[in-house]
CSV table of C-alpha atoms in Angstrom, one decimal:
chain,number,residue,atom,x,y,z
V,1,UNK,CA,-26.4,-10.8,50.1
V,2,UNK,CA,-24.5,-7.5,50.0
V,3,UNK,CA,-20.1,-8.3,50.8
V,4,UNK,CA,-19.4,-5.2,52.7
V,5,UNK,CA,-15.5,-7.4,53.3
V,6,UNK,CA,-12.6,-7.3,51.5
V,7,UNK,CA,-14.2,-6.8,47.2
V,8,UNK,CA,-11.0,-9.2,46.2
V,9,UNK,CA,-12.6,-11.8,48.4
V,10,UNK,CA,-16.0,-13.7,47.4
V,11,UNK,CA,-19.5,-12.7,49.1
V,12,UNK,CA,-21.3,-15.6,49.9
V,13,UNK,CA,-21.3,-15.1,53.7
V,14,UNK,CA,-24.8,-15.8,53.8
V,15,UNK,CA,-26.1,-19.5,55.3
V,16,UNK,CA,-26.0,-22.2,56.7
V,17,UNK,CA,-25.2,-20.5,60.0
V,18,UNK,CA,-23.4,-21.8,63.0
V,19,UNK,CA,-24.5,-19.6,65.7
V,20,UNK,CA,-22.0,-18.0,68.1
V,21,UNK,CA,-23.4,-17.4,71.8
V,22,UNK,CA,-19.6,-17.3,73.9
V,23,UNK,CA,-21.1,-17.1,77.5
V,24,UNK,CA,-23.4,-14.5,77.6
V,25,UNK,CA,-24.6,-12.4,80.6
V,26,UNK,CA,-28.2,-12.9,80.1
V,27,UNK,CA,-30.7,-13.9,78.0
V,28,UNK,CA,-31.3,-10.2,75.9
V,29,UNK,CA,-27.6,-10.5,75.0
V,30,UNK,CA,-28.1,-13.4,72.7
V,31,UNK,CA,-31.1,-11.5,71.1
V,32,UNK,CA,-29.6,-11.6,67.8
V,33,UNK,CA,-28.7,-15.0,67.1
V,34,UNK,CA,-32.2,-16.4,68.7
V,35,UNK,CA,-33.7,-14.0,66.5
V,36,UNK,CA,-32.4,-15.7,63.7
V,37,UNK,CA,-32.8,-19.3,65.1
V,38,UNK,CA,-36.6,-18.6,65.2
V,39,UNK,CA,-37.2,-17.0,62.2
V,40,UNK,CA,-35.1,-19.0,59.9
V,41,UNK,CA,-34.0,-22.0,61.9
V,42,UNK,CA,-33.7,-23.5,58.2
V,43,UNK,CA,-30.5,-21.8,57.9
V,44,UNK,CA,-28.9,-22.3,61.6
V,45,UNK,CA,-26.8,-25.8,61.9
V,46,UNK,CA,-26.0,-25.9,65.2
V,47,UNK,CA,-24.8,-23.3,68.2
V,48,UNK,CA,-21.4,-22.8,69.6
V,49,UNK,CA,-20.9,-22.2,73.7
V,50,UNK,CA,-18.5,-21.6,76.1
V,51,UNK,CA,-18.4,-24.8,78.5
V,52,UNK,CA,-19.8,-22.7,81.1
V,53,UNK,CA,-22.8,-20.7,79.1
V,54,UNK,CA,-26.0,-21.0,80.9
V,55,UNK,CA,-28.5,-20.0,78.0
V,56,UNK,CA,-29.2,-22.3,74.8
V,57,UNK,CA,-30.8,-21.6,71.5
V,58,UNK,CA,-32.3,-25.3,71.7
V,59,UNK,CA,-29.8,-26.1,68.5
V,60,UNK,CA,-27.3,-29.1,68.6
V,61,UNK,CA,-23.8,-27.8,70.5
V,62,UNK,CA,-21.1,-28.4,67.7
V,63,UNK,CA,-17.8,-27.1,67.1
V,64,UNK,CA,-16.5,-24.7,64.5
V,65,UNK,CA,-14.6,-27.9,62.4
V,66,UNK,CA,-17.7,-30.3,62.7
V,67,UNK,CA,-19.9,-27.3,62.1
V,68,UNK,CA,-17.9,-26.9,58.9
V,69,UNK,CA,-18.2,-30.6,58.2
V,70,UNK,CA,-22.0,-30.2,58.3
V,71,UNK,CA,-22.1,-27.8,56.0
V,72,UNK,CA,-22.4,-24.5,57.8
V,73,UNK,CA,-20.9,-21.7,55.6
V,74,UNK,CA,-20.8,-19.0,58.1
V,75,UNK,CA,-20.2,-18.2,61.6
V,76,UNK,CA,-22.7,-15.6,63.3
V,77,UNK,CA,-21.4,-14.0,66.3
V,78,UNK,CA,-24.7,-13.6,67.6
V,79,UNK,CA,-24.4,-11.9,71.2
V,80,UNK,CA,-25.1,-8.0,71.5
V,81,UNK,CA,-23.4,-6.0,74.1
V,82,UNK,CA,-23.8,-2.5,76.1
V,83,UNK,CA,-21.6,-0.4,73.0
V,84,UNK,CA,-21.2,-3.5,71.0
V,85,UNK,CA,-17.7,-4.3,72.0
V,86,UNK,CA,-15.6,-7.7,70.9
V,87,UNK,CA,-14.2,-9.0,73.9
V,88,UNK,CA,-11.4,-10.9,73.7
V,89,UNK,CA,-12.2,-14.2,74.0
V,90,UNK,CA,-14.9,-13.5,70.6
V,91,UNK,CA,-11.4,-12.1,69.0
V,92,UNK,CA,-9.8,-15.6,69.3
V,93,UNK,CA,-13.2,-17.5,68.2
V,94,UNK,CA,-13.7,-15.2,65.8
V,95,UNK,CA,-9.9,-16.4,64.5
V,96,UNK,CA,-10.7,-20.1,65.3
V,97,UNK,CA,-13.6,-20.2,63.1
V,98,UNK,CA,-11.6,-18.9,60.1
V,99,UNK,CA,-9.2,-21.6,60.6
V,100,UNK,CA,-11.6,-24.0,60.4
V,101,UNK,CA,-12.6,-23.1,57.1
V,102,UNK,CA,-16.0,-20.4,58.1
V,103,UNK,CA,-16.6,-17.2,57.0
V,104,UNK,CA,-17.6,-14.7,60.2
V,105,UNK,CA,-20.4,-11.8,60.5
V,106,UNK,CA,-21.2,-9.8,63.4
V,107,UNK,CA,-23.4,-6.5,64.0
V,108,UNK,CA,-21.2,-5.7,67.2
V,109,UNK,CA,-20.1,-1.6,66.7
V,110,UNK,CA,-17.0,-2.9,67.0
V,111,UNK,CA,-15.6,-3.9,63.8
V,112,UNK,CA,-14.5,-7.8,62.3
V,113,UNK,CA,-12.5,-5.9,59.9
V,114,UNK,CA,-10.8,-3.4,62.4
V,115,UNK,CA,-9.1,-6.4,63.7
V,116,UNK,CA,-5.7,-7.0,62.6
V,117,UNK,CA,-5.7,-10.7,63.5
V,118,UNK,CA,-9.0,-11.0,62.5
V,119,UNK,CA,-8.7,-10.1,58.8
V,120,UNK,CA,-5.2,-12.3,58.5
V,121,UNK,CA,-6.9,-15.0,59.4
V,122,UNK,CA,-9.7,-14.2,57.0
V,123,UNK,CA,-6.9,-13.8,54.1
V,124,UNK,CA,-5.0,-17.0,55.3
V,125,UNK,CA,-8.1,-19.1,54.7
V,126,UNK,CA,-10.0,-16.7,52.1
V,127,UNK,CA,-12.9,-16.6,53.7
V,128,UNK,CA,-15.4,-13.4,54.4
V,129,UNK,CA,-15.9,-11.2,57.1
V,130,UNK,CA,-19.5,-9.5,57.3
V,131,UNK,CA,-20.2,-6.5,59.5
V,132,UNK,CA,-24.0,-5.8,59.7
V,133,UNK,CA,-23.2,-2.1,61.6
V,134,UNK,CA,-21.6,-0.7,58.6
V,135,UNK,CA,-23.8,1.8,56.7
V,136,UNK,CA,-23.5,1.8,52.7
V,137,UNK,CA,-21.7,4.8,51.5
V,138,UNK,CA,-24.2,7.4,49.8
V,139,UNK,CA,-27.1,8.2,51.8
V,140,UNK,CA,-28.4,11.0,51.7
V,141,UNK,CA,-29.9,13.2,54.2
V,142,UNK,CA,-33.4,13.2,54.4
V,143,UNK,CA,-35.5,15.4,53.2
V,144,UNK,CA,-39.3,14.8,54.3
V,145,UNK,CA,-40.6,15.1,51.2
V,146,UNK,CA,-44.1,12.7,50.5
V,147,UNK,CA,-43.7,9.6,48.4
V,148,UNK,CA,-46.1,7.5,47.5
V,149,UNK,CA,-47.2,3.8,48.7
V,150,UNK,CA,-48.1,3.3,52.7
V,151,UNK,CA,-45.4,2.7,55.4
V,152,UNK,CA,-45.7,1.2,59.4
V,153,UNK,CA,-43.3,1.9,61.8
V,154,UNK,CA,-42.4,0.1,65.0
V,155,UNK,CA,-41.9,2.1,68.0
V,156,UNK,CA,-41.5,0.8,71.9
V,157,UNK,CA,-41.3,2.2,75.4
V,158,UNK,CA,-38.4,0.9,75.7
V,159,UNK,CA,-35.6,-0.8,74.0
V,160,UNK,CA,-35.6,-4.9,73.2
V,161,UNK,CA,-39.2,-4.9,73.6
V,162,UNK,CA,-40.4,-6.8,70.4
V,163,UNK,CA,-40.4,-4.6,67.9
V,164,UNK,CA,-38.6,-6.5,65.0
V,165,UNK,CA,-40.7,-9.6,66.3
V,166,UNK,CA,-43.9,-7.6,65.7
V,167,UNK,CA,-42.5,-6.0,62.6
V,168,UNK,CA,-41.6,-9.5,61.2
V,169,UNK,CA,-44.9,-11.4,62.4
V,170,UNK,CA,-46.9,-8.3,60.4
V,171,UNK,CA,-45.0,-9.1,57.4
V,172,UNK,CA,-46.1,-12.7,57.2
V,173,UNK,CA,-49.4,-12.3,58.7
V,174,UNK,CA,-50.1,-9.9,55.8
V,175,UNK,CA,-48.2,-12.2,52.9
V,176,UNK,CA,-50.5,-14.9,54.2
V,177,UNK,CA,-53.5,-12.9,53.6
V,178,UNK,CA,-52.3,-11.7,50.0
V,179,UNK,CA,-51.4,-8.3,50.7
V,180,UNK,CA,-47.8,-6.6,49.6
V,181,UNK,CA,-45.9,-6.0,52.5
V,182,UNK,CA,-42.2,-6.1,52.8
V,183,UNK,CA,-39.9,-6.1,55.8
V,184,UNK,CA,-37.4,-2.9,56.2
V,185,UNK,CA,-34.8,-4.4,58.4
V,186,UNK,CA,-33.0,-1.7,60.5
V,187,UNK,CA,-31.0,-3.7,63.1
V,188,UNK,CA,-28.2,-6.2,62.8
V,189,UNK,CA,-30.9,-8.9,63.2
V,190,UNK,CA,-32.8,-7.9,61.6
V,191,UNK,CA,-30.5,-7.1,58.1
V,192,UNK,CA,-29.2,-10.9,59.1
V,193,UNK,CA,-32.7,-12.0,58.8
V,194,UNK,CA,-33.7,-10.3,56.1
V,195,UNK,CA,-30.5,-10.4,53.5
V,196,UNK,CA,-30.4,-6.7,53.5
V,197,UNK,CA,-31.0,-3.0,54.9
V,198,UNK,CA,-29.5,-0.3,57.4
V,199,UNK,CA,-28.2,-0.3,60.7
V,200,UNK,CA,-29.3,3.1,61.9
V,201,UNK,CA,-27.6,3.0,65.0
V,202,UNK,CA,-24.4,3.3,63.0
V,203,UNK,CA,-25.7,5.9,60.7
V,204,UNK,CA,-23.8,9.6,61.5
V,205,UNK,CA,-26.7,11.6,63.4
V,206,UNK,CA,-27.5,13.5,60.4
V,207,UNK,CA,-29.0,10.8,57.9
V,208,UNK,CA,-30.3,9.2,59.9
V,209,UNK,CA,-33.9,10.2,58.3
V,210,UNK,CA,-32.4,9.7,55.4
V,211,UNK,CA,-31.1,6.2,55.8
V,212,UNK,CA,-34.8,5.3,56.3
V,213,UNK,CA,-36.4,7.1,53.5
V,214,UNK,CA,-33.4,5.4,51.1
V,215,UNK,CA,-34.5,1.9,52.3
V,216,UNK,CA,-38.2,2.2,51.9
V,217,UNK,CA,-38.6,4.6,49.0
V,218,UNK,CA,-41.8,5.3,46.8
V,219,UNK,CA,-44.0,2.8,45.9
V,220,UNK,CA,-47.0,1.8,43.7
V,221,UNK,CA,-48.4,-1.0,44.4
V,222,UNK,CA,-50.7,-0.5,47.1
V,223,UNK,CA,-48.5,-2.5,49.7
V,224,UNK,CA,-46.9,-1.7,52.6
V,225,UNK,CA,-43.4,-1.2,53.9
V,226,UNK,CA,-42.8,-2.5,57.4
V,227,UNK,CA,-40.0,-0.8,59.1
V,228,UNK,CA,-38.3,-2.6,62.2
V,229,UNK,CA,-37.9,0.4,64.8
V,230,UNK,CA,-35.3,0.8,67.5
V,231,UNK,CA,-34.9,2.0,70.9
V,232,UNK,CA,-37.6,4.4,72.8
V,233,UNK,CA,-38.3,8.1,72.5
V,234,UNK,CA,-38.2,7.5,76.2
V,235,UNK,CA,-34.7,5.8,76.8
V,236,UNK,CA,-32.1,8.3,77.5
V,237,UNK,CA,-29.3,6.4,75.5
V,238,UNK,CA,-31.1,6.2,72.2
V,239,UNK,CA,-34.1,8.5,71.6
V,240,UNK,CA,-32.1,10.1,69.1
V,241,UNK,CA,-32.1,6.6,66.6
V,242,UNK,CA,-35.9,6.4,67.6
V,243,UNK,CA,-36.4,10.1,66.7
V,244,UNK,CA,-34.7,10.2,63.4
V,245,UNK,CA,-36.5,6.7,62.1
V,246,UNK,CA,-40.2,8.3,63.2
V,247,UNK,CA,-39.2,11.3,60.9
V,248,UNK,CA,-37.7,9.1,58.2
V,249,UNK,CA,-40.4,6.5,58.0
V,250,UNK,CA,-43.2,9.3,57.2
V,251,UNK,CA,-45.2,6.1,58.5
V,252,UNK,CA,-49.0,5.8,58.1
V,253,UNK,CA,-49.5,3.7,60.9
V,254,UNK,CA,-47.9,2.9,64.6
V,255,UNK,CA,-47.7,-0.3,66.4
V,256,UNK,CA,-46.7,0.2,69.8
V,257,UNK,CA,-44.2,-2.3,71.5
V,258,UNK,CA,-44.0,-3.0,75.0
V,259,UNK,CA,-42.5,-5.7,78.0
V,260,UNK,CA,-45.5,-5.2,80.8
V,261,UNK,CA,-42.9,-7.0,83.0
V,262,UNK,CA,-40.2,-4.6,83.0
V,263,UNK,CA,-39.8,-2.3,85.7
V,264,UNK,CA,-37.4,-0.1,84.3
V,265,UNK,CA,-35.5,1.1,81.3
V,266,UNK,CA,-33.1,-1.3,79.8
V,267,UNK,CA,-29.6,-0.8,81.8
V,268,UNK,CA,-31.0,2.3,83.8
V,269,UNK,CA,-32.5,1.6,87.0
V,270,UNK,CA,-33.2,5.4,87.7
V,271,UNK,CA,-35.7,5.6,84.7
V,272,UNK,CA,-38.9,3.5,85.4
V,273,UNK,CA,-40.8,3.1,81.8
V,274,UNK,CA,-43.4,5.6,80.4
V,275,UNK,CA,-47.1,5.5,81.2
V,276,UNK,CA,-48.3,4.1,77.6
V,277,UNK,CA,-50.7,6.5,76.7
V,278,UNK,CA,-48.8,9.2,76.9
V,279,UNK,CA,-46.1,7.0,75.1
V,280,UNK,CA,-48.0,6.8,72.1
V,281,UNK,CA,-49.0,10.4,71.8
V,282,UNK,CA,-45.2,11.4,72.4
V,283,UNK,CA,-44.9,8.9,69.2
V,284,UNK,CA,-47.6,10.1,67.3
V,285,UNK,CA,-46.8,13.6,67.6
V,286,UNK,CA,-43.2,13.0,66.5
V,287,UNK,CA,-44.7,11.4,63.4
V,288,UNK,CA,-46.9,14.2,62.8
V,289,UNK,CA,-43.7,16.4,61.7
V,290,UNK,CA,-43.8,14.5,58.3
V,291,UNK,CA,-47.2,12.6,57.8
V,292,UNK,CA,-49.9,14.7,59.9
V,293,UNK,CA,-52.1,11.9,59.2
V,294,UNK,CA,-50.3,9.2,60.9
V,295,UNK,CA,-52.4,6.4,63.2
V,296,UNK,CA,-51.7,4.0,66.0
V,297,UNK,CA,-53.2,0.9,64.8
V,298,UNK,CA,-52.4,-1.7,67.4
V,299,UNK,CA,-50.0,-3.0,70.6
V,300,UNK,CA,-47.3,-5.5,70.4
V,301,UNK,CA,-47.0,-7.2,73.5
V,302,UNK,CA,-43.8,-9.1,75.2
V,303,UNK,CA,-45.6,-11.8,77.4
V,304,UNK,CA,-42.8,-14.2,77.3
V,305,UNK,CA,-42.1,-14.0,81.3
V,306,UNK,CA,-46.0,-14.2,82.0
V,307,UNK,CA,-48.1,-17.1,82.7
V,308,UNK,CA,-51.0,-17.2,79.3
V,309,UNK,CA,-54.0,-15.8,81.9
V,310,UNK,CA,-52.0,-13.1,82.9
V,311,UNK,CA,-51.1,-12.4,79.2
V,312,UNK,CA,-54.6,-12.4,78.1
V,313,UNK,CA,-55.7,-10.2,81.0
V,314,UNK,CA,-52.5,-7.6,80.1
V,315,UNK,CA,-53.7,-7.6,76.5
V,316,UNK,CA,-57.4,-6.8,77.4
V,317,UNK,CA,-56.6,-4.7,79.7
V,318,UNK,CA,-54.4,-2.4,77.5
V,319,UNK,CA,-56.8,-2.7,74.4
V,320,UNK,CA,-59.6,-1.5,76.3
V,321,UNK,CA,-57.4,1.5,77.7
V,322,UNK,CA,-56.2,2.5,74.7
V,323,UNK,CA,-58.6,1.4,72.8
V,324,UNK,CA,-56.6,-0.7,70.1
V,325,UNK,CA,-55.9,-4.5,69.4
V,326,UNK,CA,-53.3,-5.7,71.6
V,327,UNK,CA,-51.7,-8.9,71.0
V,328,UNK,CA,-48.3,-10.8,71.8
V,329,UNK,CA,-46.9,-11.2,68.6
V,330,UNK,CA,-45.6,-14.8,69.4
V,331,UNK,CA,-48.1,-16.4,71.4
V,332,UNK,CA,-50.7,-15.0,70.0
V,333,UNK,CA,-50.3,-13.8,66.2
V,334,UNK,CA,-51.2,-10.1,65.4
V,335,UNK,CA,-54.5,-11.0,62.9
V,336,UNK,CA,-56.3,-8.4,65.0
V,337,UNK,CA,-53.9,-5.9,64.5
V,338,UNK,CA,-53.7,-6.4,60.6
V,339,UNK,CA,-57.5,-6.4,60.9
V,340,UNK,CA,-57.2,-2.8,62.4
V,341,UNK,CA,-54.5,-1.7,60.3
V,342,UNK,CA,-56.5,-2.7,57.1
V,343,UNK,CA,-60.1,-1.6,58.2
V,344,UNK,CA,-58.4,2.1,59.1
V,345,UNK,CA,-56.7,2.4,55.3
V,346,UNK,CA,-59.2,0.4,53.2
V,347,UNK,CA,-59.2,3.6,50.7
């Protein structure tokens, strides 16, 4: 796994993980390390609360020492925040998990390693500190150009709607069936998961096309690179990331994510969420600026806060009006979708 740390210090950050939650305010602000707990709960220990946290990964509650003791190798502060701030109170575990022998990674905006206290403690024990929001040097800006091999994107009506869930499921769905398909991680949980790739968020405005044309490049193999999206053409705060990835991705296909429970944007109450038809033509025709011959091939459904008959009915309901398999990725698989997405590119 890349050391973007101290390059005196060794980079084996990687797992076991003990996963930090602090107290959270809710349950989208421990996205990251549940993300990681269900994908590779192989790697994840145990989880570390406050005495007062409400929410739970379903993982054994353990301290940083006895964490260490169980042979955890690294501490994942795995709660997300409006701006990606490190309260205090993360400061001080952050320090307490170095002195108990842990390395620490994060993917808040705010930086481990712009922490004085932080990075004494780090070279008091010499252990590693890991931030997942910190672009590699070098990339380029993009330049649209058409490479070769076949790309899907993710994109959502919103943000925190699935669509590293989807993007993951797609990727094993397809390994299963024997295809080539490889995960483009763009998000702090998703590089976490994956070992590897680049926070876009954190990429200056300008590369932002480029950062996703430099982690899925040309290839010739027939498969297909899956790239995790983020945010929502349609959410104020970060249409611009969403923008920049549909332009970088050149993608073949679209899978649209969406929560059919939420009633408005994430954190802004004035902004109900798009009608999704005209969601995915806003999507599409975004696409279009550097692959005219993009598709929708599916719908990624969020039906976690919905009894299974509702669920169903929502999926039905949507596939018939947009005329595409719609699935929750979770509950349900996405074999339909993959169905779709191979049928419509069989040449």
């Amino acid at each position: 796994m890349p050391n973007h740390g101290d390059a005196t210090l060794p980079a084996n950050w990687g797992p076991p993980y003990l996963l930090y939650l602090g107290n959270p305010a809710d349950d989208l602000a421990i996205k990251t390390a549940r993300g990681v707990a269900w994908w590779r709960p192989e790697w994840c220990v145990g989880q570390y609360r406050h005495p007062d946290c409400k929410l739970t990964l379903g993982l054994p509650d353990i301290g940083m020492a006895e964490a260490r003791a169980s042979g955890a190798n690294t501490m994942m502060i795995g709660t997300a925040n409006a701006g990606g701030v490190m309260a205090p109170e993360i400061v001080a575990d952050a320090i307490a998990a170095l002195d108990a022998g842990l390395n620490v990674v994060a993917g808040l905006h705010q930086k481990l390693r712009a922490n004085a206290d932080i990075v004494a403690a780090a070279r008091r024990n010499g252990r590693v500190l890991f931030d997942a929001r910190d672009p590699a040097p070098g990339i380029p800006v993009g330049n649209g150009r058409p490479r070769a091999g076949r790309r899907l994107l993710t994109v959502g009506t919103d943000c925190s709607v699935g669509k590293m869930y989807t993007t993951l499921a797609l990727e094993r769905a397809m390994r299963q069936r024997g295809c080539a398909a490889d995960f483009r991680a763009t998000g702090q949980t998703g590089i976490f998961v994956a070992g590897a790739g680049v926070p876009v968020d954190a990429v200056v405005a300008d590369f932002i096309s480029g950062a996703v044309e430099w982690i899925s490049p040309a290839r010739g193999d027939g498969g297909w690179d899956l790239i995790e999206g983020q945010g929502s053409l349609f959410h104020p705060s970060y249409a611009g990331v969403s923008l920049g990835l549909l332009h970088g991705a050149q993608p073949d296909a679209l899978v649209l994510c969406h929560e059919p429970t939420r009633r408005h944007m994430r954190g802004l109450p004035g902004y109900p969420l798009p009608e999704l038809q005209h969601c995915l033509e806003a999507n599409l025709a975004a696409a279009r600026l550097t692959n005219p011959a993009v598709k929708a091939v599916g719908v990624a459904l969020n039906t976690s806060g919905m009894p299974a008959p509702e669920a169903l009915a929502a999926c039905q309901r949507i596939s018939d009006l947009l005329q595409l398999p719609c699935q929750d990725p979770v509950s349900m698989g996405v074999e339909a979708i993959v169905d779709n997405l191979l049928a419509c590119f069989a040449n």
